[in-house]
Short mmCIF file of C-alpha atoms in Angstrom, two decimals:
data_model
loop_
_atom_site.label_atom_id
_atom_site.label_comp_id
_atom_site.label_asym_id
_atom_site.label_seq_id
_atom_site.Cartn_x
_atom_site.Cartn_y
_atom_site.Cartn_z
CA MET A 57 -34.65 -12.57 16.30
CA ALA A 58 -33.04 -9.25 17.08
CA SER A 59 -35.03 -7.48 14.37
CA SER A 60 -38.31 -8.52 16.00
CA TRP A 61 -37.32 -7.03 19.38
CA PRO A 62 -37.75 -3.24 19.06
CA ILE A 63 -35.90 -0.96 21.44
CA THR A 64 -38.45 0.94 23.52
CA ALA A 65 -36.25 2.38 26.23
CA VAL A 66 -32.62 3.24 26.86
CA ALA A 67 -30.72 2.60 30.08
CA CYS A 68 -29.75 5.94 31.54
CA ASP A 69 -28.26 5.70 35.01
CA VAL A 70 -24.48 6.01 34.62
CA THR A 71 -22.12 6.17 37.57
CA MET A 72 -18.82 8.02 37.33
CA ASP A 73 -15.66 7.48 39.36
CA THR A 74 -12.74 9.92 39.38
CA VAL A 75 -9.42 8.43 38.38
CA GLY A 76 -6.10 9.69 39.73
CA TRP A 77 -4.88 11.22 36.49
CA THR A 78 -1.59 13.13 36.22
CA GLY A 79 -0.36 15.59 33.64
CA PRO A 80 -2.25 18.37 31.80
CA TYR A 81 -5.56 16.53 32.05
CA ALA A 82 -5.41 15.97 35.79
CA GLY A 83 -8.78 16.50 37.38
CA ALA A 84 -10.54 16.63 34.03
CA GLU A 85 -10.53 13.09 32.83
CA ARG A 86 -12.74 10.42 34.30
CA ALA A 87 -13.38 6.72 34.04
CA ALA A 88 -17.07 6.14 33.49
CA THR A 89 -18.31 2.85 34.83
CA MET A 90 -21.15 2.17 32.44
CA ASP A 91 -23.69 -0.55 33.19
CA THR A 92 -24.83 -1.36 29.68
CA TRP A 93 -25.32 -4.44 27.60
CA ALA A 94 -23.08 -3.09 24.84
CA MET A 95 -19.93 -3.14 27.00
CA ARG A 96 -17.78 -6.21 27.25
CA PRO A 97 -17.09 -7.19 30.89
CA TYR A 98 -13.90 -7.84 32.81
CA PRO A 99 -13.26 -10.18 35.76
CA SER A 100 -14.20 -8.15 38.81
CA ARG A 101 -15.76 -10.34 41.48
CA PRO A 102 -14.18 -12.82 43.85
CA VAL A 103 -15.42 -16.35 43.52
CA ALA A 104 -16.91 -18.02 46.59
CA PRO A 105 -15.21 -21.16 47.91
CA PRO A 106 -16.56 -24.20 46.07
CA HIS A 107 -19.11 -26.39 47.77
CA PRO A 108 -17.76 -29.92 48.31
CA SER A 109 -20.34 -31.40 45.95
CA ARG A 110 -19.75 -28.90 43.17
CA PRO A 111 -16.99 -28.28 40.65
CA ALA A 112 -14.47 -25.61 41.59
CA ALA A 113 -15.67 -22.20 40.56
CA ARG A 114 -13.77 -20.20 38.01
CA PRO A 115 -13.66 -16.42 37.85
CA TYR A 116 -16.21 -14.97 35.50
CA PRO A 117 -16.79 -11.51 34.12
CA GLY A 118 -18.77 -8.88 35.89
CA ARG A 119 -20.80 -6.29 34.03
CA ARG A 120 -18.68 -3.20 34.33
CA LEU A 121 -16.06 -1.81 32.02
CA ALA A 122 -13.93 1.18 32.94
CA VAL A 123 -13.77 3.45 29.91
CA ALA A 124 -10.86 5.84 30.23
CA GLY A 125 -10.48 9.02 28.22
CA LEU A 126 -13.75 10.85 28.89
CA ALA A 127 -13.07 14.50 29.64
CA ALA A 128 -15.22 17.02 31.48
CA PRO A 129 -17.61 17.60 28.54
CA ALA A 130 -18.38 13.89 28.37
CA ALA A 131 -18.85 13.83 32.12
CA ALA A 132 -21.26 16.73 31.84
CA LEU A 133 -23.21 14.92 29.15
CA LEU A 134 -23.49 11.78 31.26
CA LEU A 135 -24.45 13.74 34.36
CA LEU A 136 -27.11 15.55 32.36
CA LEU A 137 -28.44 12.20 31.26
CA GLY A 138 -28.49 10.99 34.86
CA ALA A 139 -30.37 14.12 35.90
CA ALA A 140 -33.12 13.25 33.44
CA CYS A 141 -33.68 9.96 35.25
CA PRO A 142 -33.61 10.57 39.01
CA ALA A 143 -34.13 7.78 41.49
CA VAL A 144 -37.64 6.51 41.99
CA ALA A 145 -39.16 7.54 45.31
CA ALA A 146 -41.73 5.67 47.37
CA ASP A 147 -45.17 7.31 47.61
CA GLY A 148 -46.49 5.27 50.52
CA GLU A 149 -48.86 3.15 48.42
CA PRO A 150 -48.36 -0.59 47.76
CA ASP A 151 -47.40 -1.83 44.32
CA ARG A 152 -46.28 1.62 43.15
CA ASP A 153 -42.89 3.00 42.14
CA PHE A 154 -40.39 2.55 44.95
CA THR A 155 -36.68 2.59 45.73
CA ILE A 156 -34.93 -0.37 47.36
CA GLU A 157 -33.41 1.25 50.45
CA ASP A 158 -31.46 -1.69 51.89
CA PRO A 159 -27.70 -0.98 51.42
CA ARG A 160 -27.08 -4.74 51.28
CA ILE A 161 -29.10 -5.02 48.06
CA THR A 162 -26.73 -3.68 45.44
CA GLU A 163 -27.41 -6.10 42.56
CA SER A 164 -31.13 -6.83 42.60
CA SER A 165 -31.41 -9.34 39.76
CA GLY A 166 -34.91 -10.70 40.20
CA LEU A 167 -38.35 -9.72 41.52
CA ALA A 168 -41.35 -11.76 42.58
CA ALA A 169 -44.59 -10.35 43.99
CA SER A 170 -45.57 -12.06 47.24
CA ARG A 171 -48.68 -14.24 47.19
CA LEU A 172 -49.17 -14.03 50.97
CA HIS A 173 -48.19 -10.45 51.80
CA PRO A 174 -49.75 -7.67 49.67
CA GLY A 175 -47.26 -5.08 48.47
CA ILE A 176 -44.21 -7.20 49.31
CA TYR A 177 -41.61 -8.10 46.67
CA TRP A 178 -38.96 -10.78 47.01
CA THR A 179 -35.53 -10.07 45.55
CA HIS A 180 -31.91 -11.22 45.76
CA ASN A 181 -28.44 -10.05 44.84
CA ASP A 182 -26.73 -11.20 41.68
CA SER A 183 -23.74 -13.23 42.86
CA ASP A 184 -21.24 -13.91 45.62
CA ASP A 185 -23.63 -12.53 48.22
CA GLY A 186 -24.56 -15.75 49.99
CA PRO A 187 -27.82 -17.70 50.25
CA TYR A 188 -30.03 -14.69 50.99
CA VAL A 189 -33.45 -13.60 49.77
CA PHE A 190 -34.99 -10.30 50.83
CA ALA A 191 -38.61 -9.21 51.29
CA VAL A 192 -38.99 -5.53 50.38
CA ASP A 193 -42.10 -3.49 51.21
CA SER A 194 -43.14 -1.45 48.18
CA ARG A 195 -44.78 1.13 50.48
CA THR A 196 -41.47 2.16 52.01
CA GLY A 197 -38.73 0.44 50.01
CA LYS A 198 -37.42 -1.08 53.23
CA THR A 199 -36.49 -4.72 53.79
CA VAL A 200 -38.95 -6.35 56.21
CA ALA A 201 -37.47 -9.86 56.20
CA THR A 202 -34.26 -11.61 55.22
CA VAL A 203 -34.40 -15.33 54.48
CA THR A 204 -31.19 -17.34 54.71
CA MET A 205 -31.26 -20.60 52.77
CA ARG A 206 -29.39 -23.56 54.21
CA GLY A 207 -28.72 -26.92 52.61
CA VAL A 208 -27.88 -25.48 49.20
CA GLY A 209 -24.13 -25.02 49.35
CA GLU A 210 -22.71 -21.70 48.15
CA PRO A 211 -24.86 -19.98 45.49
CA ARG A 212 -22.78 -19.02 42.48
CA ASP A 213 -24.73 -16.65 40.21
CA VAL A 214 -28.34 -16.18 41.29
CA GLU A 215 -30.32 -14.51 38.51
CA GLY A 216 -34.03 -15.21 38.84
CA ILE A 217 -36.84 -15.68 41.33
CA SER A 218 -40.46 -16.79 40.97
CA ILE A 219 -43.33 -18.08 43.11
CA GLY A 220 -45.21 -21.24 42.14
CA PRO A 221 -48.80 -22.36 42.73
CA ASP A 222 -47.49 -24.58 45.54
CA GLY A 223 -46.58 -21.48 47.52
CA GLY A 224 -42.88 -22.13 47.04
CA ILE A 225 -40.31 -19.46 46.24
CA TYR A 226 -38.03 -20.70 43.45
CA VAL A 227 -34.56 -19.16 43.18
CA GLY A 228 -32.53 -19.69 40.02
CA ASP A 229 -28.77 -20.08 40.41
CA ILE A 230 -28.59 -20.16 36.62
CA GLY A 231 -26.16 -17.43 35.54
CA ASP A 232 -23.12 -18.29 33.43
CA ASN A 233 -21.43 -15.22 32.00
CA LEU A 234 -18.88 -17.35 30.17
CA ASP A 235 -21.69 -19.01 28.16
CA GLY A 236 -21.14 -22.69 28.74
CA THR A 237 -18.69 -22.90 31.62
CA TRP A 238 -21.02 -24.82 33.93
CA ASN A 239 -22.23 -28.27 32.91
CA HIS A 240 -25.17 -27.89 35.26
CA VAL A 241 -26.86 -25.18 37.32
CA TRP A 242 -29.25 -25.16 40.27
CA ILE A 243 -32.72 -24.15 41.37
CA TYR A 244 -33.54 -23.72 45.05
CA ARG A 245 -37.01 -23.86 46.55
CA PHE A 246 -38.47 -23.01 49.96
CA PRO A 247 -42.03 -22.22 51.13
CA GLU A 248 -42.92 -18.54 51.22
CA PRO A 249 -42.81 -17.58 54.92
CA LYS A 250 -46.20 -16.84 56.48
CA THR A 251 -44.62 -14.35 58.86
CA LEU A 252 -42.28 -11.61 57.69
CA ARG A 253 -39.21 -11.76 59.90
CA ASP A 254 -35.56 -12.70 59.54
CA THR A 255 -35.37 -16.46 59.38
CA THR A 256 -33.29 -19.42 58.21
CA VAL A 257 -35.01 -22.10 56.13
CA THR A 258 -33.96 -25.44 54.73
CA ALA A 259 -34.25 -25.15 50.96
CA THR A 260 -34.51 -27.93 48.42
CA GLN A 261 -31.84 -27.96 45.73
CA TYR A 262 -32.53 -29.20 42.21
CA ASP A 263 -29.78 -29.94 39.68
CA VAL A 264 -30.52 -28.65 36.18
CA GLN A 265 -29.07 -29.33 32.73
CA TYR A 266 -30.12 -28.13 29.26
CA ALA A 267 -30.79 -30.79 26.66
CA ASP A 268 -28.73 -28.89 24.07
CA GLY A 269 -25.77 -28.04 26.27
CA PRO A 270 -24.70 -25.38 28.81
CA ARG A 271 -25.69 -21.76 28.37
CA ASN A 272 -26.10 -18.49 30.19
CA ALA A 273 -29.53 -17.58 31.61
CA GLU A 274 -31.03 -14.89 33.80
CA SER A 275 -34.76 -15.62 33.64
CA LEU A 276 -36.58 -18.17 35.79
CA MET A 277 -40.40 -18.38 35.57
CA VAL A 278 -42.76 -20.78 37.32
CA HIS A 279 -46.16 -21.17 35.67
CA PRO A 280 -48.81 -20.11 38.20
CA LYS A 281 -51.25 -22.87 37.20
CA THR A 282 -49.20 -25.92 36.19
CA GLY A 283 -46.18 -25.31 38.43
CA ARG A 284 -43.84 -26.15 35.54
CA VAL A 285 -40.56 -24.23 35.59
CA TYR A 286 -39.24 -22.35 32.55
CA ILE A 287 -35.86 -20.75 31.90
CA ALA A 288 -35.04 -18.22 29.16
CA SER A 289 -31.42 -18.25 28.05
CA LYS A 290 -29.57 -15.01 27.41
CA ASN A 291 -27.76 -14.47 24.12
CA GLU A 292 -27.33 -11.32 22.05
CA ASP A 293 -28.09 -13.31 18.90
CA GLY A 294 -31.30 -14.70 20.39
CA GLY A 295 -31.94 -17.15 23.18
CA GLY A 296 -34.30 -20.01 23.86
CA LEU A 297 -37.24 -20.71 26.13
CA TYR A 298 -36.55 -23.94 28.05
CA GLU A 299 -39.23 -26.09 29.66
CA GLY A 300 -38.47 -28.17 32.72
CA PRO A 301 -40.00 -31.56 33.55
CA GLY A 302 -43.53 -31.69 34.89
CA LYS A 303 -42.15 -31.94 38.40
CA LEU A 304 -38.64 -31.14 39.59
CA THR A 305 -36.93 -33.98 41.47
CA THR A 306 -33.95 -34.29 43.76
CA GLY A 307 -31.28 -36.96 43.44
CA SER A 308 -31.26 -36.85 39.63
CA MET A 309 -30.70 -34.32 36.87
CA ASN A 310 -33.67 -32.22 35.75
CA VAL A 311 -33.34 -31.76 31.99
CA PHE A 312 -34.77 -28.58 30.44
CA ARG A 313 -35.69 -28.73 26.75
CA ARG A 314 -35.88 -25.87 24.27
CA VAL A 315 -39.49 -25.15 23.29
CA GLY A 316 -39.32 -21.65 21.82
CA GLU A 317 -37.14 -18.84 20.54
CA VAL A 318 -36.75 -15.56 22.41
CA PRO A 319 -34.63 -12.41 21.96
CA TRP A 320 -31.98 -11.22 24.41
CA VAL A 321 -33.68 -11.63 27.82
CA THR A 322 -32.61 -10.51 31.31
CA ASP A 323 -35.77 -11.56 33.17
CA GLY A 324 -39.30 -12.79 32.71
CA ALA A 325 -42.55 -13.38 34.57
CA PHE A 326 -45.91 -15.05 34.04
CA SER A 327 -49.13 -13.15 34.59
CA PRO A 328 -51.13 -14.45 37.58
CA ASP A 329 -53.56 -16.27 35.27
CA GLY A 330 -50.69 -17.90 33.35
CA ARG A 331 -51.97 -16.69 29.98
CA SER A 332 -49.19 -14.17 29.36
CA LEU A 333 -45.42 -14.21 29.67
CA ALA A 334 -43.51 -10.94 29.99
CA LEU A 335 -39.86 -10.94 28.90
CA ARG A 336 -37.54 -7.97 29.26
CA SER A 337 -34.11 -7.02 27.98
CA TYR A 338 -31.87 -4.12 28.93
CA PHE A 339 -33.73 -1.80 26.58
CA SER A 340 -37.21 -3.16 25.99
CA ALA A 341 -39.92 -5.61 26.98
CA ARG A 342 -42.58 -7.75 25.33
CA VAL A 343 -45.64 -9.65 26.54
CA TYR A 344 -46.34 -12.97 24.81
CA ALA A 345 -49.56 -14.92 24.74
CA PHE A 346 -48.86 -18.25 26.44
CA GLU A 347 -50.96 -21.36 25.89
CA ASN A 348 -50.26 -25.08 26.27
CA GLY A 349 -46.67 -24.36 27.20
CA ARG A 350 -45.86 -22.41 24.05
CA LEU A 351 -45.34 -18.78 23.07
CA GLY A 352 -47.94 -17.03 20.93
CA GLU A 353 -48.23 -13.56 19.46
CA SER A 354 -46.59 -10.69 21.31
CA ARG A 355 -46.69 -6.95 21.77
CA ALA A 356 -44.18 -4.40 23.02
CA VAL A 357 -44.48 -2.83 26.46
CA ALA A 358 -43.12 0.60 27.36
CA ALA A 359 -40.21 -0.43 29.57
CA PRO A 360 -38.71 2.35 31.73
CA PHE A 361 -35.25 3.90 31.58
CA GLN A 362 -33.03 1.99 34.01
CA ARG A 363 -29.30 1.61 34.60
CA GLN A 364 -28.92 -2.18 34.67
CA ALA A 365 -32.35 -3.47 33.68
CA GLU A 366 -32.34 -6.89 35.31
CA SER A 367 -35.77 -7.78 36.67
CA VAL A 368 -39.50 -7.79 36.04
CA THR A 369 -42.59 -9.25 37.70
CA TYR A 370 -46.35 -8.82 37.55
CA THR A 371 -48.13 -7.32 40.50
CA ALA A 372 -50.11 -9.95 42.41
CA ASP A 373 -53.36 -8.81 40.76
CA GLY A 374 -51.84 -8.75 37.26
CA SER A 375 -52.74 -5.12 36.66
CA ALA A 376 -49.17 -3.94 36.11
CA LEU A 377 -45.58 -4.95 35.53
CA MET A 378 -42.88 -3.95 38.02
CA PHE A 379 -39.49 -3.29 36.41
CA GLY A 380 -36.35 -3.40 38.58
CA SER A 381 -32.69 -2.58 38.19
CA GLU A 382 -29.35 -3.37 39.77
CA GLY A 383 -27.42 -0.80 41.77
CA THR A 384 -27.45 0.80 45.20
CA ARG A 385 -30.87 2.31 45.97
CA SER A 386 -32.17 1.01 42.67
CA GLY A 387 -35.65 1.95 41.54
CA VAL A 388 -38.59 -0.32 40.82
CA VAL A 389 -41.03 1.17 38.32
CA ARG A 390 -44.67 0.23 37.83
CA VAL A 391 -45.95 0.08 34.25
CA GLU A 392 -49.69 -0.35 33.81
CA VAL A 393 -50.76 -3.30 31.67
CA GLU A 394 -53.85 -2.74 29.60
CA GLY A 395 -56.38 -5.50 30.01
CA GLY A 396 -54.88 -6.74 33.27
CA GLY A 397 -51.88 -8.44 31.68
CA LYS A 398 -53.49 -10.06 28.63
CA PRO A 399 -51.79 -9.43 25.29
CA ASP A 400 -54.72 -7.53 23.75
CA GLY A 401 -56.78 -6.62 26.80
CA SER A 402 -59.18 -9.53 26.39
CA GLY A 403 -57.02 -12.62 26.31
CA GLY A 404 -56.40 -12.53 22.56
CA THR A 405 -53.13 -12.15 20.76
CA GLY A 406 -52.98 -8.42 20.18
CA ASP A 407 -51.73 -6.51 17.19
CA GLY A 408 -48.08 -6.18 18.10
CA GLN A 409 -48.39 -2.51 19.06
CA GLU A 410 -46.71 -1.12 22.13
CA GLN A 411 -48.98 -0.71 25.12
CA GLY A 412 -48.74 0.08 28.80
CA LYS A 413 -47.54 3.25 30.48
CA PRO A 414 -45.61 4.16 33.62
CA ALA A 415 -47.44 4.79 36.85
CA GLY A 416 -47.29 8.04 38.80
CA ASN A 417 -47.44 11.27 36.81
CA GLY A 418 -45.76 9.72 33.78
CA SER A 419 -42.81 12.08 33.91
CA PRO A 420 -39.18 11.03 33.69
CA GLY A 421 -38.76 12.19 37.25
CA GLN A 422 -40.99 9.35 38.36
CA GLY A 423 -38.91 6.77 36.56
CA GLY A 424 -41.26 6.59 33.61
CA SER A 425 -40.50 5.95 29.99
CA ALA A 426 -40.40 9.52 28.82
CA GLY A 427 -41.02 10.11 25.19
CA GLN A 428 -42.29 6.64 24.39
CA GLU A 429 -45.96 6.58 25.24
CA ASP A 430 -46.73 6.13 21.57
CA ASP A 431 -44.11 4.07 19.81
CA GLY A 432 -40.85 4.56 21.67
CA LYS A 433 -39.18 6.48 18.85
CA GLY A 434 -38.25 9.31 21.17
CA SER A 435 -36.39 6.89 23.41
CA VAL A 436 -34.46 5.42 20.54
CA GLY A 437 -33.48 8.88 19.28
CA LEU A 438 -32.33 10.00 22.72
CA GLY A 439 -30.30 6.85 23.28
CA ALA A 440 -28.67 7.06 19.86
CA ALA A 441 -27.78 10.72 20.36
CA ILE A 442 -26.19 9.99 23.73
CA ILE A 443 -24.16 7.05 22.47
CA ILE A 444 -22.95 8.96 19.41
CA GLY A 445 -22.13 12.04 21.48
CA VAL A 446 -20.09 10.15 24.05
CA GLY A 447 -18.30 8.20 21.34
CA ALA A 448 -17.43 11.35 19.42
CA LEU A 449 -16.04 13.03 22.52
CA TRP A 450 -13.96 9.99 23.36
CA PHE A 451 -12.36 9.82 19.91
CA ALA A 452 -11.81 13.59 19.84
CA LEU A 453 -10.02 13.49 23.16
CA ARG A 454 -7.93 10.55 22.05
CA ARG A 455 -6.81 12.41 18.93
CA LYS A 456 -6.07 15.55 20.93
CA ARG A 457 -3.95 13.66 23.41
CA GLY A 458 -2.11 11.95 20.57
CA ARG A 459 -1.24 15.29 18.94
CA GLU A 460 -0.04 16.84 22.21
CA GLN A 461 2.03 13.80 23.16
CA GLY A 462 3.52 13.78 19.67
#
């Protein structure tokens, strides 16, 4: 499956933290905390106290790996890369590029366009944050409402959010970074508030299992016409699209069955008419034709450069995709969808060619996908050059230190 998922963008926000080095390299060496799918994680987050009705939680990996040994030249290279992808700024218009300003939202892992409030996007933190969902105004990037869910215990690893035709907001507590640790996961549902203000709601909790065993997932999608819930599992060797029962129920297990094959996926969203399904990874995105509950032909979409590419949703009118990222003051980037979200602009299957372009002026400074408005080859070249350059510097420094210590 990996060969059918072309890379069309490269994550480019890299944060750097100074390490207290001693010796001849003091002040020069750094540990670069790199949010990238290629790095293997380490346990970094505390685990919330277990809910009485749930199995005790075990520590699980985060997504950051401290890479020691980068000297000043590597730091300069990474900072140069960061300068090419500045934060997205709000322009005062709804459904445009914006920056999430709320300092509480540091791991935005899902996006859902409001059905009741134009220009509002619902999001949530990744894990260990509590039962909170935030309404962010795309005009300003500011949080205009915080919803606290009660009746759902302690969320463990919330990874996806979607709004159904019933007006309910569905929140997927479906993450499992140890790939099979949890024998069941949860979905929470509450009605989208009619008034935007801080509130506490009683949410319904649904227990979920996969027919073919536990797995990690970050993508929860509710079909806008049928109301059926879908989950896409996350696996670097290719995941699956899982279909839930016709109606979720409480008091019994809701079994999700595999109905399709997908690449590595970090989030997904249905178009408002339900005829297309967008799936994104850290580096790329595709839109699939969707009919009778099954995936059809697909085409690539020009996904933007982002640090930890975790979320995607359609605008409420289906004219564009909004791509989000984790991190403090993370940017959300609008990418126009030709044909209003249909795979070929008319509801057909398309020809597999990349389409869509960033909003704004199309420059990297606006969070766009620079160099990939045709086929994304420029993005691949840039990403490869960066990875090779950083790797070469790391090994060179390691050899130099070895010779001097010897």
